mmCIF file of C-alpha atoms in Angstrom:
data_model
loop_
_atom_site.group_PDB
_atom_site.id
_atom_site.type_symbol
_atom_site.label_atom_id
_atom_site.label_comp_id
_atom_site.label_asym_id
_atom_site.label_seq_id
_atom_site.Cartn_x
_atom_site.Cartn_y
_atom_site.Cartn_z
ATOM 1 C CA MET A 742 3.060 -11.720 11.540
ATOM 2 C CA PRO A 743 2.222 -11.152 7.803
ATOM 3 C CA LEU A 744 3.857 -8.720 5.867
ATOM 4 C CA TYR A 745 1.507 -6.019 4.271
ATOM 5 C CA GLU A 746 2.107 -3.065 1.980
ATOM 6 C CA LEU A 747 -0.172 0.073 2.143
ATOM 7 C CA PHE A 748 -0.209 2.160 -0.997
ATOM 8 C CA CYS A 749 -2.344 5.571 -0.142
ATOM 9 C CA ILE A 750 -3.310 8.745 -1.631
ATOM 10 C CA ALA A 751 -3.700 11.623 0.573
ATOM 11 C CA VAL A 752 -5.277 14.912 -0.136
ATOM 12 C CA HIS A 753 -2.795 17.551 -1.022
ATOM 13 C CA ASN A 754 -2.745 20.671 1.213
ATOM 14 C CA PRO A 755 -0.779 23.498 -0.454
ATOM 15 C CA ALA A 756 -0.081 25.340 2.646
ATOM 16 C CA SER A 757 1.772 22.631 4.577
ATOM 17 C CA SER A 758 2.649 18.969 4.675
ATOM 18 C CA VAL A 759 1.061 18.934 8.324
ATOM 19 C CA ASN A 760 -1.769 16.702 6.974
ATOM 20 C CA LEU A 761 0.301 13.950 5.482
ATOM 21 C CA ARG A 762 2.429 13.883 8.414
ATOM 22 C CA SER A 763 -0.306 13.307 10.834
ATOM 23 C CA VAL A 764 -1.781 10.490 8.461
ATOM 24 C CA ILE A 765 1.421 8.797 8.592
ATOM 25 C CA ASN A 766 2.287 9.287 12.453
ATOM 26 C CA SER A 767 -1.358 7.951 12.942
ATOM 27 C CA LEU A 768 -0.935 4.831 11.112
ATOM 28 C CA SER A 769 2.774 4.077 12.601
ATOM 29 C CA ASN A 770 1.469 4.526 15.878
ATOM 30 C CA GLN A 771 -1.174 2.093 15.643
ATOM 31 C CA ILE A 772 1.143 -0.416 14.420
ATOM 32 C CA HIS A 773 3.922 0.211 16.788
ATOM 33 C CA THR A 774 1.447 0.074 19.872
ATOM 34 C CA THR A 775 0.081 -3.176 18.505
ATOM 35 C CA GLY A 776 3.538 -5.085 18.513
ATOM 36 C CA GLY A 777 3.887 -4.366 14.561
ATOM 37 C CA VAL A 778 6.959 -3.021 12.840
ATOM 38 C CA VAL A 779 7.142 -0.779 10.072
ATOM 39 C CA ARG A 780 9.789 -1.939 7.522
ATOM 40 C CA ASP A 781 9.976 0.718 4.863
ATOM 41 C CA MET A 782 8.126 4.064 3.882
ATOM 42 C CA LYS A 783 8.686 5.554 0.415
ATOM 43 C CA ASN A 784 7.295 9.088 -0.538
ATOM 44 C CA LEU A 785 6.129 8.315 -4.133
ATOM 45 C CA GLY A 786 5.473 12.004 -4.954
ATOM 46 C CA ILE A 787 3.435 15.272 -3.539
ATOM 47 C CA ASN A 788 0.974 17.257 -5.428
ATOM 48 C CA LEU A 789 0.742 14.716 -8.243
ATOM 49 C CA THR A 790 -2.189 14.988 -10.659
ATOM 50 C CA LEU A 791 -4.452 12.150 -10.178
ATOM 51 C CA PRO A 792 -5.351 10.059 -13.289
ATOM 52 C CA GLN A 793 -9.086 11.033 -13.002
ATOM 53 C CA ARG A 794 -11.147 13.312 -10.766
ATOM 54 C CA MET A 795 -11.550 11.471 -7.590
ATOM 55 C CA ARG A 796 -14.472 11.818 -5.273
ATOM 56 C CA ARG A 797 -14.325 11.046 -1.398
ATOM 57 C CA MET A 798 -16.306 12.302 1.262
ATOM 58 C CA ARG A 799 -18.414 14.505 -0.933
ATOM 59 C CA GLN A 800 -15.418 16.327 -2.330
ATOM 60 C CA TYR A 801 -13.640 16.023 -5.777
ATOM 61 C CA HIS A 802 -9.917 15.900 -5.892
ATOM 62 C CA GLU A 803 -7.523 16.215 -8.791
ATOM 63 C CA ARG A 804 -4.086 16.302 -6.926
ATOM 64 C CA GLY A 805 -3.047 14.049 -4.333
ATOM 65 C CA ASP A 806 0.175 12.802 -2.103
ATOM 66 C CA HIS A 807 1.230 9.472 -2.911
ATOM 67 C CA PHE A 808 3.197 7.129 -0.371
ATOM 68 C CA THR A 809 3.697 3.451 0.478
ATOM 69 C CA MET A 810 4.368 1.731 3.798
ATOM 70 C CA THR A 811 5.662 -1.769 4.317
ATOM 71 C CA PHE A 812 4.688 -3.294 7.688
ATOM 72 C CA ASP A 813 4.226 -6.249 9.845
ATOM 73 C CA THR A 814 1.090 -6.609 11.701
ATOM 74 C CA SER A 815 -1.715 -8.838 12.708
ATOM 75 C CA PRO A 816 -4.963 -9.622 10.370
ATOM 76 C CA ILE A 817 -6.911 -7.924 13.620
ATOM 77 C CA VAL A 818 -4.892 -4.837 13.400
ATOM 78 C CA LEU A 819 -5.092 -4.512 9.741
ATOM 79 C CA LYS A 820 -8.754 -4.371 10.041
ATOM 80 C CA ARG A 821 -8.596 -1.361 12.343
ATOM 81 C CA LEU A 822 -6.162 0.413 10.022
ATOM 82 C CA ASP A 823 -8.623 -0.123 7.322
ATOM 83 C CA GLU A 824 -11.186 1.464 9.510
ATOM 84 C CA THR A 825 -9.208 4.361 10.454
ATOM 85 C CA LEU A 826 -8.409 4.866 6.754
ATOM 86 C CA ARG A 827 -12.082 4.779 5.733
ATOM 87 C CA ARG A 828 -13.141 7.134 8.426
ATOM 88 C CA ASP A 829 -10.051 9.883 7.671
ATOM 89 C CA PRO A 830 -11.235 12.798 5.424
ATOM 90 C CA SER A 831 -7.622 13.494 4.355
ATOM 91 C CA ILE A 832 -7.393 10.138 2.519
ATOM 92 C CA ILE A 833 -8.693 9.795 -1.009
ATOM 93 C CA ARG A 834 -7.725 6.201 -1.879
ATOM 94 C CA TRP A 835 -5.793 3.342 -0.226
ATOM 95 C CA THR A 836 -4.919 -0.505 -0.948
ATOM 96 C CA LEU A 837 -3.712 -3.101 1.455
ATOM 97 C CA LEU A 838 -1.722 -5.848 0.179
ATOM 98 C CA LYS A 839 -0.414 -9.053 1.683
ATOM 99 C CA LYS A 840 3.275 -9.398 0.449
ATOM 100 C CA ALA A 841 4.256 -12.733 2.497
ATOM 101 C CA SER A 842 3.003 -14.866 5.732
ATOM 102 C CA LYS A 843 6.399 -14.652 6.759
ATOM 103 C CA VAL A 844 9.502 -12.160 5.836
ATOM 104 C CA LYS A 845 11.514 -15.428 4.836
ATOM 105 C CA ASP A 846 8.924 -16.236 2.088
ATOM 106 C CA LEU A 847 9.799 -12.980 0.522
ATOM 107 C CA SER A 848 13.313 -14.584 -0.599
ATOM 108 C CA LYS A 849 11.812 -17.803 -2.222
ATOM 109 C CA PRO A 850 11.559 -17.690 -5.929
ATOM 110 C CA LEU A 851 8.220 -17.828 -7.475
ATOM 111 C CA ASN A 852 7.132 -20.986 -9.071
ATOM 112 C CA PRO A 853 6.558 -20.164 -12.940
ATOM 113 C CA SER A 854 2.938 -20.684 -14.057
ATOM 114 C CA ILE A 855 4.359 -22.812 -17.189
ATOM 115 C CA GLU A 856 7.280 -25.092 -16.918
ATOM 116 C CA PHE A 857 9.085 -25.494 -20.042
ATOM 117 C CA ASP A 858 11.185 -28.668 -20.719
ATOM 118 C CA GLU A 859 14.568 -28.242 -22.283
ATOM 119 C CA ILE A 860 14.321 -27.683 -26.042
ATOM 120 C CA GLU A 861 16.393 -30.522 -27.741
ATOM 121 C CA ALA A 862 18.473 -29.672 -31.069
ATOM 122 C CA PRO A 863 16.443 -30.957 -34.179
ATOM 123 C CA ARG A 864 18.229 -34.635 -35.257
ATOM 124 C CA ASN A 865 19.484 -34.793 -38.787
ATOM 125 C CA LEU A 866 18.003 -37.555 -40.837
#
């Protein structure tokens, strides 16, 4: 299964964090029930000021809760996750990135776009 990373900005609820917990639980449950594995979750900040005012489902937002989730799942389940995020009114923005086709691909060094030959010392004439 390919390895994906989700970056998500959710609506901030000043009264409680139930909104954020329910979003994370529903996403992780969808991944687990289809045979996927959640590898990492990070809270990047709660009640952060957004870089600009964002509109989502006819509402404007100026603050949000940021988190990332790294997981393994099939591309079919990834489409379902994207549909879930699209329908959820508590999600402002999200991005799904493919990190690797397999976990072992992460440890391979990336090939540089430009390969340099060794520079030889100048010869004295």
